[in-house]
Amino acid sequence: MSLENFMSDAISPWMKENGPDCDIVMSSRIRLARNFENRTFPLIAKAEDLDDVLNFFQESYQDTDFNERGTMQFLRIADLSPIEKKVFVEKHLISPHLAEHAEEAGVLLSESEQVSIMVNEEDHLRIQLYLPGFQLRKALSEAFEVDDWLEQKITYAFDEERGYLTTCPTNVGTGLRASVMMHLPALTMTHQMNRLTPAINQLGLVVRGIYGEGSEAQGNIYQISNQITLGKSEQDIVEDLESVVSQLIEQERQARETLTEELSIQLEDRVFRSYGTLLHSRIIESKEAATCLSDVRLGIDIGYIQDMPQSILNELMVLIQPGFLQHYAKRSLSGRERDVLRASLIRERLHLENN
Amino acid sequence: MECQECHIRPATLHLTNVVNGQKTEMHVCEHCAKENGYVSYGQEGYSLHNLLSGLFHMNPSTVQGHKHFAQAPAALACPKCGLTYNEFTRIGKFGCASCYETFEDNLNPIFRRVHSGNTKHEGKIPKRMGSGIEKKRKIAAYRESMQQYIQEEEFEKAAELRDKIRLLEQQKDGQEEGES
């Protein structure tokens, strides 16, 4: 398969679009946790109960059309190969938890892969909706549409007092996790993230690395999300997150300005060294690749590097992950083999732009 | 302040150690702290889960205003899914929707801690069971602002709200009659 074809397969269509403030906010995500009223939650449910849920989902939603989102496709995780599972996780279409508990799990995907509904995750349903850039409110209203669409055929576990009932007490109420993926190189370089993270935590928000809980901020990419789900309306939760994200955008822009004013030549040097590494290296580990990609992306945003699309960071960050490399090679690879293939894929991808 | 180890980078971590009543302070940068093992970064991603089940095991005597809590019924089990209260506190998760009713008396302190003091849902309501609940919420909100107006002696505005509440209540009655 040519790289171009592979890429268009590998990257979710929605990721190629630009959104508001997309120089800093890579994507906005809404997740809603929902359960069936009269069924045991997946955590302790028997296999046949879980199978029932899967069958119900397959029968009710396989190949159904949902408004302008086109035909929904239902997949059983057990039918995916181990490498395909990894790819789905790296594309954020399913969670690591779902991939691990594959026997009785499934996912319903929209054509653009913007909507993914995980079935038999920790909760019966986890509705996820992504939008490019900074548009949480729009993502929330679109996620509500999906929620309402599902509700036509499902009676949710809901209590007037407690709201949507979930397996974990941390999700009860709205079942909402709103999050943004932010590229914050200047705040990281100037060590301001160390100072900002505890302050953000105090506001009831959580800062994490790109692949969720416990992962480090690869490529200066941070995920920021709400922690509280009970006692606040979805709109308020989203607005609170929005106001913090807006401030972070502002601070990142200021930090970039200061860097370009005061350390212009050093910054330019760093950007082009990283660019050189990506263009010419033959062996590259994912951590180094992520760091270089972050520098190059910053160089594009500032204008040091021209004729290179901003989306290159989003694309390549997914492409350099172990699952994708093995998907491309169509076999499992040793660590060294991956580092070699990673270097060659990055070179090839950058040459596509330079021609 | 510069890092007392490398004297190059600024000190971003300030550690206080108390050994046998002797207090020592350290001011180091992140890099040196990592090198010298002052902090372990591997454990940074703490598990929320561990934290939670810790919350469930809190000493009942510290929880006030909850008369049932002292007799936290370890053997209590959910009639639907069979999850016992003991298991619930150990795994920190519910087994089914009925668990919420079964363990109701012990939930408020947990929710309060996890959700900054909140125990009551304020957000979306499923469309199918929605209209009744929404009306109730609206009436409650009108009542609250009506009281506010009365205190501020804005009686005209209060009267307006009173009429709105009446209208809503009548609608509700009418609907219920219609349904039965």
Coordinates of C-alpha atoms in Angstrom, one line a residue:
Chain A
M1 CA 0.0 0.0 0.0
S2 CA 1.3 3.5 -0.8
L3 CA 1.9 5.8 2.1
E4 CA -0.7 8.2 0.9
N5 CA -3.4 5.6 0.8
F6 CA -2.3 4.2 4.1
M7 CA -2.4 7.7 5.7
S8 CA -5.9 8.4 4.4
D9 CA -6.9 5.1 5.9
A10 CA -5.0 5.7 9.2
I11 CA -6.1 9.2 10.1
S12 CA -9.7 9.8 11.0
P13 CA -11.3 12.1 8.4
W14 CA -12.4 14.6 11.0
M15 CA -8.7 15.1 12.0
K16 CA -7.8 16.6 8.7
E17 CA -10.2 19.5 9.1
N18 CA -9.2 22.7 10.9
G19 CA -11.1 24.1 13.8
P20 CA -11.1 27.3 15.9
D21 CA -7.8 28.0 17.7
C22 CA -6.4 24.8 16.1
D23 CA -2.9 26.2 16.4
I24 CA -3.1 25.3 20.1
V25 CA -6.2 23.1 20.6
M26 CA -5.9 20.0 18.5
S27 CA -9.3 18.5 19.3
S28 CA -12.3 18.7 21.6
R29 CA -14.0 15.6 22.9
I30 CA -17.3 14.9 24.8
R31 CA -17.8 11.5 26.4
L32 CA -21.1 10.5 28.0
A33 CA -21.5 7.4 30.2
R34 CA -24.8 5.6 30.0
N35 CA -26.2 2.3 31.3
F36 CA -29.3 0.2 30.6
E37 CA -32.0 0.4 33.3
N38 CA -32.6 -3.3 34.0
R39 CA -29.2 -4.8 33.4
T40 CA -26.2 -5.5 35.6
F41 CA -23.4 -3.2 34.8
P42 CA -20.6 -4.8 32.6
L43 CA -18.1 -4.9 35.5
I44 CA -19.8 -7.8 37.2
A45 CA -22.3 -8.9 34.6
K46 CA -22.3 -12.5 33.3
A47 CA -21.1 -13.2 29.8
E48 CA -24.6 -14.0 28.5
D49 CA -25.9 -10.7 29.8
L50 CA -23.1 -8.9 28.0
D51 CA -23.8 -10.9 24.9
D52 CA -27.4 -9.8 25.1
V53 CA -26.4 -6.2 25.1
L54 CA -24.0 -6.7 22.1
N55 CA -26.7 -8.6 20.1
F56 CA -29.3 -5.9 20.9
F57 CA -26.8 -3.3 19.6
Q58 CA -25.9 -5.2 16.5
E59 CA -29.6 -5.8 15.6
S60 CA -30.7 -2.3 16.4
Y61 CA -27.9 -0.2 15.1
Q62 CA -25.8 -2.1 12.5
D63 CA -25.9 -0.2 9.2
T64 CA -28.5 2.2 10.4
D65 CA -28.4 5.8 9.2
F66 CA -28.0 8.5 11.7
N67 CA -28.9 11.9 10.3
E68 CA -26.1 13.4 8.2
R69 CA -23.5 11.2 9.8
G70 CA -24.2 8.5 7.4
T71 CA -24.2 4.8 8.0
M72 CA -23.1 3.5 11.4
Q73 CA -20.9 0.5 11.5
F74 CA -20.9 -2.0 14.4
L75 CA -17.8 -4.0 15.2
R76 CA -17.1 -6.7 17.8
I77 CA -13.8 -6.1 19.4
A78 CA -13.2 -9.9 19.4
D79 CA -13.2 -9.8 15.6
L80 CA -10.3 -7.4 15.5
S81 CA -6.6 -8.6 15.3
P82 CA -4.4 -7.6 18.2
I83 CA -2.7 -5.0 15.9
E84 CA -6.0 -3.6 14.8
K85 CA -7.1 -3.2 18.4
K86 CA -3.9 -1.2 19.1
V87 CA -4.6 1.0 16.1
F88 CA -8.2 1.7 17.4
V89 CA -6.7 2.7 20.7
E90 CA -4.1 4.9 19.2
K91 CA -6.8 6.6 17.1
H92 CA -8.7 7.1 20.4
L93 CA -11.7 5.3 18.9
I94 CA -11.8 2.8 21.8
S95 CA -10.2 2.9 25.2
P96 CA -7.4 0.6 26.4
H97 CA -9.9 -0.9 28.8
L98 CA -12.2 -1.9 26.0
A99 CA -9.4 -3.5 24.0
E100 CA -8.4 -5.6 27.0
H101 CA -11.9 -6.8 27.8
A102 CA -12.5 -7.7 24.2
E103 CA -14.5 -10.9 24.5
E104 CA -17.9 -9.2 25.0
A105 CA -17.2 -5.7 23.8
G106 CA -18.1 -3.7 20.7
V107 CA -18.0 -0.3 19.1
L108 CA -20.4 1.6 16.8
L109 CA -18.7 4.0 14.5
S110 CA -19.9 6.8 12.3
E111 CA -18.5 7.2 8.8
S112 CA -16.1 10.0 9.7
E113 CA -15.1 8.2 12.9
Q114 CA -16.2 11.4 14.7
V115 CA -18.7 9.5 16.8
S116 CA -17.8 6.2 18.5
I117 CA -20.0 4.4 20.9
M118 CA -18.2 1.8 23.0
V119 CA -20.4 -1.0 24.2
N120 CA -19.7 -2.9 27.4
E121 CA -16.9 -0.7 28.5
E122 CA -16.9 0.0 32.3
D123 CA -20.5 1.2 31.6
H124 CA -22.8 -0.3 29.0
L125 CA -22.4 2.7 26.7
R126 CA -19.7 5.3 26.3
I127 CA -20.7 7.8 23.7
Q128 CA -17.7 9.8 22.3
L129 CA -17.8 12.7 20.0
Y130 CA -14.7 14.5 18.6
L131 CA -14.4 17.9 16.8
P132 CA -11.2 19.4 15.5
G133 CA -10.0 22.5 17.3
F134 CA -11.6 24.3 20.2
Q135 CA -15.4 23.8 20.0
L136 CA -16.6 22.1 23.2
R137 CA -20.1 23.6 23.1
K138 CA -20.8 22.3 19.6
A139 CA -19.4 18.9 20.5
L140 CA -21.7 18.8 23.5
S141 CA -24.8 19.6 21.5
E142 CA -23.9 17.0 18.9
A143 CA -23.2 14.4 21.6
F144 CA -26.7 15.1 23.0
E145 CA -28.1 14.4 19.5
V146 CA -26.4 11.0 19.6
D147 CA -27.7 10.4 23.1
D148 CA -31.3 11.3 22.1
W149 CA -31.0 9.1 19.1
L150 CA -29.9 6.1 21.2
E151 CA -32.5 6.8 23.8
Q152 CA -35.3 6.1 21.3
K153 CA -34.6 2.4 21.7
I154 CA -33.0 2.2 25.1
T155 CA -34.3 3.0 28.6
Y156 CA -31.4 4.4 30.5
A157 CA -30.5 3.8 34.2
F158 CA -31.5 7.3 35.6
D159 CA -32.5 8.6 39.0
E160 CA -34.2 11.9 39.6
E161 CA -31.8 12.6 42.5
R162 CA -28.6 11.1 41.2
G163 CA -28.9 11.6 37.5
Y164 CA -27.4 9.0 35.1
L165 CA -26.3 6.0 37.1
T166 CA -22.8 4.8 36.3
T167 CA -20.5 2.0 37.4
C168 CA -18.0 4.4 39.0
P169 CA -19.1 7.0 41.5
T170 CA -16.8 9.5 39.8
N171 CA -19.1 9.5 36.7
V172 CA -22.5 9.7 38.3
G173 CA -24.9 12.6 37.5
T174 CA -24.1 13.8 34.0
G175 CA -21.8 11.0 33.1
L176 CA -19.9 13.7 31.2
R177 CA -16.2 13.9 30.6
A178 CA -15.4 17.0 28.4
S179 CA -11.8 17.3 27.3
V180 CA -9.5 19.1 25.0
M181 CA -6.1 18.0 23.6
M182 CA -3.7 21.0 23.7
H183 CA -0.3 21.5 22.2
L184 CA 1.6 23.7 24.7
P185 CA 5.2 23.8 23.7
A186 CA 6.0 27.3 24.9
L187 CA 4.4 26.9 28.3
T188 CA 6.4 23.6 28.7
M189 CA 9.7 25.1 27.6
T190 CA 9.4 28.0 30.0
H191 CA 8.5 25.5 32.8
Q192 CA 5.1 27.2 33.4
M193 CA 3.1 24.0 33.0
N194 CA 4.6 22.8 36.3
R195 CA 3.2 25.9 38.0
L196 CA -0.1 25.9 36.1
T197 CA -1.0 22.2 36.6
P198 CA -1.7 22.4 40.3
A199 CA -3.7 25.6 39.9
I200 CA -5.8 23.9 37.2
N201 CA -6.3 20.9 39.5
Q202 CA -7.6 23.1 42.2
L203 CA -10.4 24.2 39.9
G204 CA -11.7 20.6 39.7
L205 CA -10.0 19.9 36.3
V206 CA -7.4 17.3 35.4
V207 CA -4.3 17.6 33.3
R208 CA -3.0 14.4 31.7
G209 CA -0.7 13.2 28.9
I210 CA -2.0 12.3 25.4
Y211 CA -3.0 8.7 26.1
G212 CA -5.0 9.4 29.3
E213 CA -4.5 8.5 32.9
G214 CA -0.9 8.1 33.9
S215 CA 0.6 8.8 30.5
E216 CA 3.2 11.5 30.2
A217 CA 2.8 14.6 28.0
Q218 CA 4.4 13.2 24.8
G219 CA 5.2 15.9 22.3
N220 CA 4.0 18.7 24.7
I221 CA 0.5 17.5 24.2
Y222 CA -1.8 17.8 27.2
Q223 CA -5.3 16.5 27.8
I224 CA -7.4 18.7 30.1
S225 CA -10.8 17.5 31.4
N226 CA -13.4 18.0 34.1
Q227 CA -13.4 15.8 37.2
I228 CA -16.8 16.7 38.7
T229 CA -19.9 15.2 37.1
L230 CA -22.5 15.6 39.8
G231 CA -24.3 18.8 40.8
K232 CA -23.4 20.9 37.8
S233 CA -25.2 21.0 34.5
E234 CA -23.4 19.8 31.4
Q235 CA -23.4 23.4 30.1
D236 CA -21.8 24.7 33.3
I237 CA -19.2 21.9 33.2
V238 CA -18.3 22.8 29.6
E239 CA -18.3 26.5 30.3
D240 CA -15.9 26.1 33.3
L241 CA -13.6 24.0 31.2
E242 CA -13.8 26.5 28.3
S243 CA -12.8 29.5 30.4
V244 CA -9.7 27.7 31.7
V245 CA -8.8 26.5 28.2
S246 CA -9.2 30.1 26.9
Q247 CA -6.8 31.3 29.5
L248 CA -4.3 28.6 28.7
I249 CA -4.5 29.5 25.0
E250 CA -3.9 33.2 25.9
Q251 CA -0.9 32.2 28.1
E252 CA 0.6 29.9 25.5
R253 CA 0.3 32.7 22.9
Q254 CA 2.1 35.1 25.2
A255 CA 4.8 32.6 26.0
R256 CA 5.3 32.0 22.3
E257 CA 5.6 35.8 21.7
T258 CA 8.1 36.2 24.5
L259 CA 10.2 33.3 23.2
T260 CA 10.2 34.6 19.6
E261 CA 11.1 38.1 20.8
E262 CA 13.8 37.3 23.3
L263 CA 15.2 34.0 22.1
S264 CA 14.4 34.1 18.4
I265 CA 17.6 32.6 17.1
Q266 CA 17.8 29.9 19.7
L267 CA 14.2 28.9 19.0
E268 CA 14.7 28.9 15.3
D269 CA 17.8 26.8 15.8
R270 CA 15.9 24.3 17.9
V271 CA 13.0 24.1 15.4
F272 CA 15.3 23.5 12.4
R273 CA 17.5 21.0 14.3
S274 CA 14.3 19.0 15.0
Y275 CA 13.2 19.4 11.4
G276 CA 16.6 18.1 10.3
T277 CA 16.3 15.1 12.6
L278 CA 12.9 14.2 11.2
L279 CA 14.1 14.7 7.6
H280 CA 17.3 12.6 7.9
S281 CA 17.3 10.2 10.8
R282 CA 17.4 6.5 10.2
I283 CA 16.5 5.3 13.7
I284 CA 14.1 7.3 15.9
E285 CA 12.3 6.4 19.2
S286 CA 8.8 7.5 19.6
K287 CA 9.7 9.9 22.4
E288 CA 12.3 11.7 20.4
A289 CA 10.0 11.8 17.3
A290 CA 7.2 13.3 19.4
T291 CA 9.6 16.0 20.8
C292 CA 10.8 16.9 17.3
L293 CA 7.3 16.9 15.8
S294 CA 6.3 19.3 18.6
D295 CA 9.2 21.6 17.7
V296 CA 8.4 21.5 14.0
R297 CA 4.7 22.2 14.6
L298 CA 5.7 25.2 16.7
G299 CA 7.9 26.3 13.8
I300 CA 5.0 26.0 11.4
D301 CA 2.7 28.0 13.8
I302 CA 5.3 30.8 14.2
G303 CA 6.1 30.9 10.5
Y304 CA 9.7 29.6 10.5
I305 CA 8.7 26.7 8.4
Q306 CA 6.4 27.3 5.5
D307 CA 4.5 25.2 3.1
M308 CA 3.8 22.5 5.7
P309 CA 0.3 21.9 6.9
Q310 CA -0.4 22.3 10.6
S311 CA -2.2 19.0 10.8
I312 CA 1.2 17.2 10.3
L313 CA 1.6 17.0 14.1
N314 CA -1.9 15.4 14.6
E315 CA -1.2 13.0 11.7
L316 CA 2.3 11.9 12.6
M317 CA 1.7 11.6 16.3
V318 CA -0.8 8.8 15.5
L319 CA 1.4 7.3 12.8
I320 CA 4.5 7.0 14.9
Q321 CA 2.7 4.9 17.6
P322 CA 3.7 1.2 17.8
G323 CA 0.3 -0.2 16.7
F324 CA 0.2 1.9 13.6
L325 CA 3.8 1.0 12.6
Q326 CA 2.9 -2.7 12.9
H327 CA -0.3 -2.2 11.0
Y328 CA 1.6 -0.7 8.2
A329 CA 4.2 -3.5 8.2
K330 CA 1.4 -6.0 8.5
R331 CA 3.3 -7.9 11.2
S332 CA 4.6 -7.5 14.7
L333 CA 8.0 -5.7 15.0
S334 CA 10.8 -5.6 17.5
G335 CA 11.6 -2.3 19.2
R336 CA 14.6 -1.6 16.9
E337 CA 12.6 -2.5 13.8
R338 CA 9.9 -0.1 14.8
D339 CA 12.5 2.7 15.3
V340 CA 13.8 2.1 11.8
L341 CA 10.3 2.0 10.2
R342 CA 9.2 5.1 12.2
A343 CA 12.2 7.1 10.8
S344 CA 11.5 6.0 7.3
L345 CA 7.8 6.7 7.5
I346 CA 8.4 10.2 8.8
R347 CA 11.0 10.9 6.1
E348 CA 8.6 9.7 3.4
R349 CA 5.7 11.7 4.8
L350 CA 7.7 14.9 4.9
H351 CA 8.9 14.4 1.4
L352 CA 5.2 14.2 0.2
E353 CA 4.9 17.8 1.4
N354 CA 8.3 18.9 -0.1
N355 CA 7.5 17.7 -3.6
Chain B
M1 CA 16.5 30.6 43.4
E2 CA 18.9 28.3 41.6
C3 CA 19.1 24.5 42.0
Q4 CA 21.5 23.6 44.9
E5 CA 22.7 20.5 43.0
C6 CA 23.6 21.7 39.6
H7 CA 23.6 25.5 40.2
I8 CA 22.5 25.9 36.6
R9 CA 18.7 25.4 36.3
P10 CA 16.2 27.2 38.5
A11 CA 14.9 25.3 41.5
T12 CA 11.3 24.3 40.8
L13 CA 10.9 21.7 43.6
H14 CA 11.1 22.6 47.2
L15 CA 11.3 19.5 49.5
T16 CA 11.0 19.5 53.2
N17 CA 12.3 16.4 55.1
V18 CA 11.7 15.8 58.8
V19 CA 13.8 13.1 60.3
N20 CA 13.8 12.7 64.1
G21 CA 12.5 16.1 64.5
Q22 CA 15.3 17.5 62.4
K23 CA 14.0 19.6 59.5
T24 CA 16.0 19.9 56.3
E25 CA 15.0 21.8 53.2
M26 CA 16.1 21.2 49.6
H27 CA 15.7 23.4 46.6
V28 CA 16.4 21.5 43.4
C29 CA 15.4 21.5 39.7
E30 CA 13.2 18.8 38.3
H31 CA 16.2 17.2 36.5
C32 CA 18.3 16.8 39.6
A33 CA 15.4 15.7 41.7
K34 CA 14.9 12.9 39.2
E35 CA 18.6 12.0 39.0
N36 CA 19.0 11.8 42.7
G37 CA 15.8 10.0 43.3
Y38 CA 14.2 12.7 45.5
V39 CA 10.9 12.1 43.7
S40 CA 9.7 9.1 41.8
Y41 CA 8.0 10.0 38.6
G42 CA 6.8 6.5 37.9
Q43 CA 4.1 7.0 40.5
E44 CA 2.9 10.3 39.2
G45 CA -0.1 8.8 37.5
Y46 CA -1.8 7.8 40.8
S47 CA -4.8 5.6 40.5
L48 CA -8.0 7.4 41.2
H49 CA -9.4 4.1 42.0
N50 CA -7.1 3.5 45.0
L51 CA -7.9 6.9 46.2
L52 CA -11.6 6.2 46.0
S53 CA -11.7 3.0 47.8
G54 CA -9.7 4.8 50.5
L55 CA -12.5 7.3 50.7
F56 CA -15.1 4.6 51.3
H57 CA -13.2 3.3 54.2
M58 CA -13.2 6.5 56.1
N59 CA -13.8 6.4 59.8
P60 CA -17.5 6.7 60.4
S61 CA -17.1 8.9 63.4
T62 CA -15.7 11.7 61.2
V63 CA -18.8 11.7 59.1
Q64 CA -21.5 13.7 60.8
G65 CA -25.1 14.2 60.1
H66 CA -25.6 10.7 58.8
K67 CA -27.4 8.6 61.4
H68 CA -27.2 5.4 59.4
F69 CA -23.5 5.6 58.6
A70 CA -22.2 4.4 62.0
Q71 CA -23.9 1.1 61.4
A72 CA -22.5 0.7 57.9
P73 CA -24.0 -2.7 57.1
A74 CA -21.1 -4.8 55.8
A75 CA -23.4 -7.7 55.0
L76 CA -26.0 -5.6 53.1
A77 CA -26.3 -6.9 49.6
C78 CA -28.0 -5.6 46.5
P79 CA -31.1 -7.7 45.8
K80 CA -30.7 -7.3 42.0
C81 CA -27.0 -8.0 41.3
G82 CA -25.9 -9.5 44.6
L83 CA -23.0 -7.0 45.2
T84 CA -22.4 -6.6 49.0
Y85 CA -21.6 -3.4 50.7
N86 CA -18.2 -4.8 51.5
E87 CA -17.4 -5.6 47.9
F88 CA -18.7 -2.1 46.9
T89 CA -16.2 -0.4 49.2
R90 CA -13.4 -2.7 48.1
I91 CA -13.8 -2.3 44.4
G92 CA -15.2 1.3 44.6
K93 CA -17.8 0.6 41.9
F94 CA -21.5 -0.2 41.6
G95 CA -22.9 -3.4 40.2
C96 CA -26.2 -2.2 38.8
A97 CA -28.7 0.6 39.1
S98 CA -30.4 -0.9 42.1
C99 CA -27.1 -0.7 44.1
Y100 CA -27.7 3.0 44.3
E101 CA -31.0 2.4 46.2
T102 CA -29.5 -0.4 48.3
F103 CA -26.6 1.6 49.6
E104 CA -28.4 5.0 49.5
D105 CA -27.8 5.7 53.2
N106 CA -24.1 5.6 52.8
L107 CA -23.6 7.4 49.5
N108 CA -23.9 11.1 50.3
P109 CA -20.6 11.4 52.1
I110 CA -18.9 9.6 49.2
F111 CA -20.4 11.8 46.5
R112 CA -19.7 14.9 48.5
R113 CA -16.1 14.1 48.6
V114 CA -15.8 13.0 44.9
H115 CA -17.9 15.9 43.5
S116 CA -16.9 18.9 45.7
G117 CA -19.8 18.7 48.0
N118 CA -22.5 17.9 45.4
T119 CA -25.0 15.1 45.9
K120 CA -27.8 16.1 43.5
H121 CA -28.0 15.9 39.7
E122 CA -28.5 19.2 37.9
G123 CA -28.1 18.3 34.3
K124 CA -29.8 16.5 31.4
I125 CA -32.8 14.4 31.8
P126 CA -33.7 11.5 29.5
K127 CA -36.3 12.8 27.0
R128 CA -38.7 10.0 27.7
M129 CA -39.1 10.5 31.5
G130 CA -38.2 14.1 31.3
S131 CA -41.2 16.5 31.2
G132 CA -42.4 15.8 34.8
I133 CA -39.0 16.3 36.3
E134 CA -38.3 19.4 34.3
K135 CA -41.6 21.0 35.4
K136 CA -40.7 20.2 39.1
R137 CA -37.3 21.8 38.6
K138 CA -38.8 24.9 37.0
I139 CA -41.3 25.3 39.8
A140 CA -38.6 25.0 42.4
A141 CA -36.5 27.6 40.7
Y142 CA -39.5 30.0 40.4
R143 CA -40.3 29.5 44.1
E144 CA -36.7 30.4 45.0
S145 CA -36.7 33.6 43.1
M146 CA -40.2 34.5 44.3
Q147 CA -38.9 34.3 47.9
Q148 CA -36.0 36.6 46.9
Y149 CA -38.4 39.2 45.4
I150 CA -40.6 39.1 48.5
Q151 CA -37.6 39.8 50.7
E152 CA -36.6 42.6 48.5
E153 CA -40.2 43.8 48.6
E154 CA -40.6 43.6 44.9
F155 CA -44.1 42.3 45.2
E156 CA -45.2 42.9 41.6
K157 CA -42.5 40.6 40.3
A158 CA -43.2 38.1 43.0
A159 CA -46.9 38.0 42.0
E160 CA -45.9 37.4 38.4
L161 CA -43.9 34.4 39.5
R162 CA -46.7 33.2 41.7
D163 CA -49.0 33.2 38.7
K164 CA -46.5 31.3 36.6
I165 CA -46.1 28.6 39.3
R166 CA -49.9 28.2 39.5
L167 CA -50.1 27.8 35.8
L168 CA -47.4 25.2 35.8
E169 CA -49.0 23.3 38.7
Q170 CA -52.4 23.3 36.9
Q171 CA -50.8 22.0 33.8
K172 CA -49.2 19.2 35.8
D173 CA -52.5 18.3 37.4
G174 CA -54.3 18.4 34.1
Q175 CA -51.8 16.1 32.6
E176 CA -51.9 13.6 35.4
E177 CA -55.7 13.5 35.1
G178 CA -55.5 13.0 31.5
E179 CA -53.1 10.1 31.9
S180 CA -54.9 8.2 34.5

